[in-house]
C-alpha atoms as one frame of an Amber mdcrd trajectory, in Angstrom:
protein
  90.678 -66.331 -13.989  87.296 -65.191 -14.471  86.670 -62.346 -12.330  82.900
 -61.597 -12.038  82.697 -65.423 -11.440  81.476 -66.119  -7.901  84.650 -67.010
  -5.748  84.262 -70.682  -4.765  81.376 -71.844  -6.575  81.349 -75.006  -8.857
  78.705 -75.759 -11.613  78.680 -78.925 -13.378  78.004 -78.621 -17.269  77.282
 -81.056 -19.545  80.008 -82.105 -22.338  79.261 -84.512 -25.219  81.743 -87.520
 -24.536  82.243 -87.941 -28.399  80.670 -85.614 -30.963  81.085 -87.554 -33.446
  79.175 -90.163 -31.701  76.105 -89.069 -29.678  75.259 -92.375 -28.791  77.731
 -92.073 -26.041  76.205 -89.350 -24.117  77.375 -86.942 -21.895  79.702 -86.366
 -18.717  79.561 -83.864 -16.023  82.544 -81.091 -16.185  83.064 -79.156 -13.203
  83.272 -75.431 -13.999  84.732 -72.669 -11.545  86.420 -69.204 -11.213  89.989
 -70.463 -11.985  90.457 -72.319 -15.484  93.594 -73.954 -17.284  93.583 -72.684
 -21.000  96.155 -73.862 -23.667  99.086 -71.268 -23.759  98.476 -70.971 -27.683
  94.896 -69.788 -26.967  96.212 -66.413 -25.872  98.295 -63.648 -27.655  99.093
 -59.881 -26.556  99.358 -59.037 -29.550  97.635 -61.402 -32.161  98.115 -61.361
 -35.929  95.343 -61.019 -38.097  92.395 -63.954 -38.406  93.486 -64.900 -34.784
  90.072 -65.413 -33.129  91.142 -66.964 -29.741  91.760 -64.947 -26.345  93.564
 -61.329 -26.447  92.940 -58.180 -24.740  89.089 -57.083 -25.575  88.432 -60.271
 -27.600  85.595 -62.545 -26.617  85.557 -66.150 -27.005  83.336 -69.308 -26.229
  84.666 -71.387 -23.401  83.925 -75.257 -24.881  80.552 -76.239 -23.234  80.399
 -73.457 -20.951  80.014 -69.511 -21.279  81.437 -66.367 -23.615  84.445 -65.104
 -21.744  86.068 -61.739 -22.505  89.643 -60.618 -22.171  90.188 -57.980 -19.898
  93.511 -58.162 -18.526  96.477 -60.224 -18.037  99.704 -60.595 -15.575 103.682
 -61.171 -16.507 106.121 -62.547 -14.801 109.619 -61.028 -14.093 111.052 -62.492
 -17.481 107.759 -61.190 -19.368 105.811 -64.464 -19.832 102.251 -64.039 -19.154
 101.238 -65.906 -16.529  97.290 -65.105 -15.832  94.696 -63.980 -18.038  91.577
 -62.273 -16.276  88.268 -62.526 -18.054  84.780 -61.548 -17.407  81.749 -64.187
 -18.345  78.329 -63.273 -19.408  75.942 -65.660 -17.670  73.427 -65.672 -20.071
  75.286 -67.276 -22.699  75.872 -70.545 -20.911  76.065 -73.284 -23.664  72.886
 -75.208 -24.146  70.315 -72.273 -23.176  69.676 -71.432 -27.006  71.523 -68.068
 -26.201  71.649 -66.128 -30.053  72.159 -62.653 -28.970  75.514 -62.431 -30.490
  78.076 -64.742 -32.102  81.866 -65.348 -31.617  84.610 -66.614 -33.926  86.511
 -68.566 -31.406  86.072 -71.519 -28.823  88.552 -72.603 -26.894  89.010 -75.630
 -24.265  90.001 -75.710 -20.788  89.978 -77.586 -17.239  89.145 -76.546 -13.923
  92.099 -75.861 -11.836  90.924 -76.997  -8.484  89.532 -80.319  -9.818  91.842
 -81.358 -12.676  94.117 -84.398 -12.715  97.644 -83.975 -13.432  99.003 -86.681
 -15.705 102.486 -86.998 -18.180 102.237 -86.512 -21.792 104.721 -88.213 -24.209
 104.955 -86.687 -27.716 105.941 -88.640 -30.437 107.654 -87.614 -33.709 109.130
 -89.070 -36.588 112.074 -91.054 -35.814 113.927 -89.454 -39.016 114.283 -86.148
 -39.486 112.864 -86.109 -43.588 112.862 -82.562 -44.026 116.764 -82.600 -43.745
 117.198 -86.080 -45.742 116.700 -89.591 -44.534 120.484 -89.958 -44.516 123.528
 -88.049 -43.524 126.805 -87.535 -45.398 128.321 -90.531 -44.133 125.525 -92.769
 -44.738 124.121 -92.702 -41.198 120.087 -92.135 -40.365 119.221 -88.357 -39.930
 117.867 -89.261 -36.681 115.409 -86.477 -35.348 116.551 -85.144 -31.759 112.812
 -84.012 -31.130 111.316 -87.447 -31.645 110.098 -87.746 -28.008 109.015 -84.703
 -25.970 107.784 -85.714 -22.442 105.659 -83.093 -20.617 105.181 -83.924 -17.217
 102.961 -81.287 -15.750  99.694 -81.735 -18.242  96.169 -81.322 -16.543  93.293
 -82.989 -17.861  89.694 -83.268 -16.734  88.739 -85.277 -13.778  86.525 -87.916
 -15.783  89.665 -89.560 -16.527  89.748 -91.372 -13.437  87.482 -93.931 -14.285
  89.172 -95.061 -17.277  92.216 -97.857 -17.330  95.567 -98.533 -18.825  95.234
 -99.112 -22.771  92.292 -96.893 -23.346  92.460 -94.034 -25.839  91.407 -90.827
 -26.177  90.810 -87.445 -28.095  92.854 -84.557 -26.360  91.210 -81.371 -28.043
  93.139 -79.687 -31.134  96.277 -82.024 -29.330  95.857 -85.582 -30.877  94.882
 -88.792 -30.285  96.435 -90.405 -26.796  96.482 -93.967 -25.145  96.979 -94.509
 -21.605 100.452 -96.569 -21.189 100.046-100.096 -19.968 103.812-100.193 -18.180
 104.323 -96.718 -16.545 100.795 -95.629 -15.726  99.748 -96.424 -11.883  96.428
 -95.852 -10.129  97.585 -92.665  -8.918  99.428 -91.207 -11.965  98.379 -92.068
 -15.512 100.917 -91.605 -18.503  99.573 -90.909 -21.887 101.205 -91.644 -25.289
 100.054 -89.660 -28.269  99.665 -91.829 -31.109  98.487 -89.637 -33.687  98.843
 -85.668 -33.982  96.185 -83.712 -35.254  98.596 -80.948 -36.591 100.428 -82.594
 -39.416 104.404 -81.705 -39.815 104.009 -82.725 -43.459 105.372 -79.843 -45.466
 105.695 -79.352 -49.400 109.294 -80.335 -50.222 111.326 -77.072 -51.945 111.222
 -76.893 -55.417 114.798 -77.871 -57.219 116.510 -75.294 -59.345 115.097 -77.102
 -62.235 111.461 -76.768 -61.287 111.941 -72.867 -60.771 113.286 -72.652 -64.411
 110.390 -75.006 -65.561 107.991 -72.647 -63.808 109.487 -69.437 -65.061 109.406
 -70.917 -68.716 105.989 -71.699 -68.525 104.943 -68.338 -66.923 106.705 -66.839
 -70.158 104.952 -69.048 -72.515 101.713 -68.197 -71.036 102.305 -64.613 -71.115
 103.419 -64.577 -74.661 100.550 -66.801 -75.718  98.136 -63.869 -74.064  99.817
 -61.419 -75.699  99.602 -62.798 -79.220  95.729 -63.409 -78.242  94.919 -59.696
 -77.629  96.835 -58.666 -80.588  94.700 -61.245 -82.440  91.335 -59.947 -80.932
  92.165 -56.343 -81.797  93.243 -57.579 -85.445  89.632 -58.863 -85.954  88.014
 -55.894 -84.427  89.708 -53.746 -86.642  89.619 -55.549 -90.156  87.989 -58.740
 -91.590  91.072 -59.768 -93.682  92.249 -63.217 -94.051  94.244 -64.455 -90.985
  96.871 -66.519 -92.618  99.831 -63.894 -91.935  99.412 -65.413 -88.308 100.863
 -68.457 -88.911 104.286 -66.815 -89.765 103.813 -64.549 -87.060 103.806 -67.023
 -84.404 107.741 -67.875 -84.442 108.103 -64.119 -83.538 106.230 -64.533 -80.298
 108.255 -67.744 -79.370 105.876 -70.177 -79.515 107.383 -72.783 -81.865 109.011
 -74.083 -78.327 109.149 -77.620 -79.360 112.371 -77.613 -81.329 115.526 -77.677
 -79.235 113.939 -78.743 -75.950 115.317 -82.114 -74.480
């Protein structure tokens, strides 16, 4: 809720249809006092380098204004339900305002002018992080391969599109309108590509850890020899032939005995 925005007022802002293809032009997006935002875009006690909304912080509403969080409300279970902000009228997008900068930009949809849709979020069918197969040889199926969210809100311009059309939902992924379950009154969106990769680097084996430790020791010993060698050169200009024998003392002859 933007506390200092006139109640009942609606203005239409220009939003680029596709930021990567300016030739597609702009659409008018209604802006009002009450907006829906992503729950991940607010934190009561944020970690470092979190640049979205939190008490006292200012962000830009995409294609709109700067807003600053001044308060928030919780329900009986401690869940944040309302975030209160104030806006600065001179920061309207497209006016060329340069008085100050903000590090975060968040997306939004107007509460009283949005459309409710259903979203299906698809993930990998097999949970590869735990292994493709179970101990009995059966596939390790991912129980979260499909999540259905019934109450999703999108901007009203979605009405002019038809089943089969595809879109990018900001910071969520690429979606298409389902051709079977969508109706004129209610669209169903299928996520076809996620923008947040679920890929994680595989855990190192014990052998890999041992090799890493061994290489670290070799590098450390090599640096010790190099340092000692430089000190030796500074102290005298004698021959360096004795170092050929000294190398074994520092464990550089590691090839023998390794398989």
